[in-house]
Amino acid sequence: MEFARSVFAVLGDLAARPLAPFVDGATIVYWPYLLAAAALTLGLAMVAGLGTSGGAKTFLHDAFCKKVWWSPSSRADYFYYLINIIVFPILFAPAILAQSAVGGEVSAVLTTIFGAWPEPLFSEAALRIAYTVLFFVAYDFGRYAAHWSLHTYPVLWEFHKTHHSAETLTPITSFRQHPVELIVMGLGGNLMGGLATGG
């Protein structure tokens, strides 16, 4: 009975995962953001279309027509969305853990070379602020370097060009990323973040 509950829990999690970004305020497809963007765009279309016939009606037709939402480009976006939301987290878990592993190894090497850390010269609050800034800069630099590599090296560009291939744009287009690209971006940020944590 316990095994059956575990299986149903996993299946329930997998079934709910595609909807998770729409209820997560940290994503760009969080439903209030989408609603606000649609309302703002509709308002601008109405203002721009005041002197023409059917401003709001034309906007609604163009924004929600099958030609946009069921185009080959949009269908590719949905495919990448499902792969990156359901399959990728399972494959990417080791890379997520890599940041703490890198931090632990860097800390161990530095301790071996320089000995135990002396008593800090600054207050705990100052150290936390310094670490936060250092981690943010290091993590962001790692992601920048990874993104630069995706544009620079032909073998990586073959994966990254998927991100630039959309012919129609919807909110789901932001998920149009090859899983290899996501691994490169994740490893770049986690490697540098781990170095900052261990140092």
Coordinates of C-alpha atoms in Angstrom, one line a residue:
M1 CA 0.0 0.0 0.0
E2 CA 2.9 2.4 0.9
F3 CA 4.5 1.7 -2.5
A4 CA 1.2 2.5 -4.3
R5 CA 1.0 5.8 -2.4
S6 CA 4.6 6.7 -3.4
V7 CA 3.9 5.9 -7.1
F8 CA 0.7 8.0 -7.0
A9 CA 2.6 10.9 -5.3
V10 CA 5.3 10.8 -8.0
L11 CA 2.8 10.6 -10.8
G12 CA 0.8 13.5 -9.2
D13 CA 3.9 15.6 -9.0
L14 CA 4.8 14.9 -12.7
A15 CA 1.2 15.7 -13.7
A16 CA 1.3 19.0 -11.8
R17 CA 4.8 20.0 -12.9
P18 CA 3.7 21.6 -16.2
L19 CA 1.5 24.0 -14.4
A20 CA 4.0 24.9 -11.7
P21 CA 5.6 27.9 -13.5
F22 CA 2.2 29.5 -13.8
V23 CA 1.7 29.6 -10.1
D24 CA 5.4 30.4 -9.1
G25 CA 6.0 34.2 -8.7
A26 CA 9.7 33.7 -9.6
T27 CA 8.9 32.8 -13.2
I28 CA 8.0 35.1 -16.1
V29 CA 4.9 33.1 -16.8
Y30 CA 3.4 33.6 -13.4
W31 CA -0.4 34.0 -14.1
P32 CA -0.7 37.6 -12.6
Y33 CA 2.2 38.7 -14.8
L34 CA 0.6 37.3 -17.9
L35 CA -2.7 38.9 -17.0
A36 CA -1.1 42.3 -16.3
A37 CA 0.8 42.1 -19.6
A38 CA -2.3 41.2 -21.6
A39 CA -4.3 44.1 -19.9
L40 CA -1.5 46.6 -20.6
T41 CA -1.2 45.5 -24.2
L42 CA -4.9 45.6 -24.7
G43 CA -5.0 49.1 -23.2
L44 CA -2.2 50.3 -25.6
A45 CA -4.0 48.7 -28.5
M46 CA -7.2 50.5 -27.6
V47 CA -5.4 53.8 -27.3
A48 CA -3.5 53.3 -30.6
G49 CA -6.6 52.1 -32.4
L50 CA -8.9 55.0 -31.3
G51 CA -9.0 56.5 -34.8
T52 CA -9.3 53.2 -36.6
S53 CA -12.0 50.6 -36.8
G54 CA -11.8 47.6 -34.4
G55 CA -8.7 48.4 -32.4
A56 CA -9.5 46.2 -29.4
K57 CA -11.2 43.6 -31.6
T58 CA -8.3 43.4 -34.0
F59 CA -5.9 43.0 -31.0
L60 CA -7.9 40.2 -29.5
H61 CA -8.1 38.4 -32.9
D62 CA -4.4 38.8 -33.5
A63 CA -3.3 37.9 -30.0
F64 CA -5.4 34.8 -29.6
C65 CA -5.6 33.4 -33.1
K66 CA -4.7 29.8 -34.0
K67 CA -2.1 31.0 -36.4
V68 CA 0.0 32.2 -33.5
W69 CA -0.8 29.7 -30.8
W70 CA -0.8 26.6 -32.9
S71 CA 1.9 27.5 -35.4
P72 CA 4.8 25.0 -35.9
S73 CA 7.0 27.4 -34.0
S74 CA 4.6 27.5 -31.0
R75 CA 4.3 23.7 -31.1
A76 CA 8.1 23.5 -30.8
D77 CA 7.9 25.8 -27.8
Y78 CA 5.4 23.5 -26.1
F79 CA 7.7 20.5 -26.8
Y80 CA 10.7 22.3 -25.2
Y81 CA 8.5 23.5 -22.4
L82 CA 7.4 20.0 -21.4
I83 CA 11.0 18.5 -21.8
N84 CA 12.5 21.3 -19.8
I85 CA 9.9 21.3 -17.0
I86 CA 9.5 17.5 -16.6
V87 CA 12.5 15.7 -17.9
F88 CA 15.3 18.2 -17.4
P89 CA 15.0 18.6 -13.6
I90 CA 15.6 14.8 -13.2
L91 CA 18.7 14.9 -15.4
F92 CA 19.9 18.2 -14.0
A93 CA 19.8 17.3 -10.3
P94 CA 23.5 16.4 -10.2
A95 CA 24.5 19.7 -11.6
I96 CA 22.4 21.6 -9.1
L97 CA 24.3 19.7 -6.3
A98 CA 27.7 20.5 -8.0
Q99 CA 27.7 24.0 -6.5
S100 CA 27.9 22.8 -3.0
A101 CA 30.4 20.1 -4.0
V102 CA 32.6 22.7 -5.6
G103 CA 32.3 24.9 -2.6
G104 CA 33.3 22.1 -0.3
E105 CA 36.3 21.1 -2.3
V106 CA 37.5 24.7 -2.7
S107 CA 37.1 25.2 1.1
A108 CA 39.1 21.9 1.8
V109 CA 41.9 22.9 -0.6
L110 CA 42.2 26.4 0.9
T111 CA 42.2 25.0 4.5
T112 CA 44.9 22.5 3.5
I113 CA 47.1 25.3 2.0
F114 CA 46.5 28.1 4.5
G115 CA 45.2 26.3 7.6
A116 CA 42.1 27.0 9.5
W117 CA 40.4 30.3 8.9
P118 CA 41.4 32.9 11.5
E119 CA 38.8 34.8 13.6
P120 CA 37.0 37.2 11.2
L121 CA 38.1 40.8 11.2
F122 CA 34.6 42.1 10.4
S123 CA 31.1 41.7 11.9
E124 CA 28.9 38.8 10.9
A125 CA 26.6 41.2 9.1
A126 CA 29.4 42.7 7.1
L127 CA 30.6 39.2 6.1
R128 CA 27.1 38.2 5.0
I129 CA 26.8 41.3 2.9
A130 CA 30.2 40.8 1.3
Y131 CA 29.4 37.1 0.6
T132 CA 26.1 38.0 -0.9
V133 CA 27.7 40.5 -3.3
L134 CA 30.6 38.2 -4.1
F135 CA 28.3 35.2 -4.8
F136 CA 25.9 37.3 -7.0
V137 CA 28.8 38.6 -9.1
A138 CA 30.5 35.2 -9.4
Y139 CA 27.3 33.4 -10.2
D140 CA 26.3 36.0 -12.8
F141 CA 29.7 36.0 -14.3
G142 CA 29.5 32.2 -14.6
R143 CA 26.2 32.5 -16.5
Y144 CA 27.6 35.3 -18.7
A145 CA 30.7 33.2 -19.6
A146 CA 28.4 30.2 -20.4
H147 CA 26.1 32.3 -22.6
W148 CA 29.2 33.8 -24.3
S149 CA 30.5 30.3 -25.0
L150 CA 27.1 29.3 -26.4
H151 CA 27.4 32.1 -29.0
T152 CA 31.1 31.7 -29.6
Y153 CA 31.9 28.0 -30.0
P154 CA 30.2 26.3 -33.0
V155 CA 29.5 23.1 -31.2
L156 CA 27.7 24.9 -28.5
W157 CA 26.0 27.3 -30.9
E158 CA 24.3 24.2 -32.5
F159 CA 22.4 23.8 -29.3
H160 CA 21.9 27.5 -28.5
K161 CA 20.5 28.5 -31.9
T162 CA 17.3 26.7 -31.0
H163 CA 16.7 29.6 -28.5
H164 CA 16.9 32.1 -31.4
S165 CA 14.8 30.1 -33.9
A166 CA 11.3 31.1 -32.9
E167 CA 9.1 32.4 -35.7
T168 CA 6.1 33.3 -33.5
L169 CA 6.4 34.6 -29.9
T170 CA 4.2 33.6 -27.0
P171 CA 5.1 33.6 -23.3
I172 CA 6.0 29.9 -23.6
T173 CA 8.7 30.9 -26.1
S174 CA 11.0 31.9 -23.2
F175 CA 11.3 28.1 -22.5
R176 CA 12.7 27.4 -26.0
Q177 CA 16.1 26.2 -24.8
H178 CA 17.8 22.9 -25.7
P179 CA 18.5 20.8 -22.6
V180 CA 22.3 20.9 -23.4
E181 CA 22.1 24.7 -23.3
L182 CA 20.4 24.6 -19.9
I183 CA 23.2 22.3 -18.6
V184 CA 25.9 24.6 -19.9
M185 CA 24.2 27.6 -18.3
G186 CA 23.6 25.8 -15.0
L187 CA 27.1 24.5 -14.7
G188 CA 28.6 27.9 -15.5
G189 CA 26.7 29.6 -12.7
N190 CA 27.1 26.8 -10.3
L191 CA 30.9 26.4 -10.8
M192 CA 31.5 30.1 -10.2
G193 CA 29.0 30.2 -7.3
G194 CA 30.7 27.2 -5.8
L195 CA 34.1 28.9 -6.0
A196 CA 32.7 32.0 -4.3
T197 CA 31.1 29.8 -1.6
G198 CA 34.3 27.8 -1.0
G199 CA 36.5 30.8 -0.9

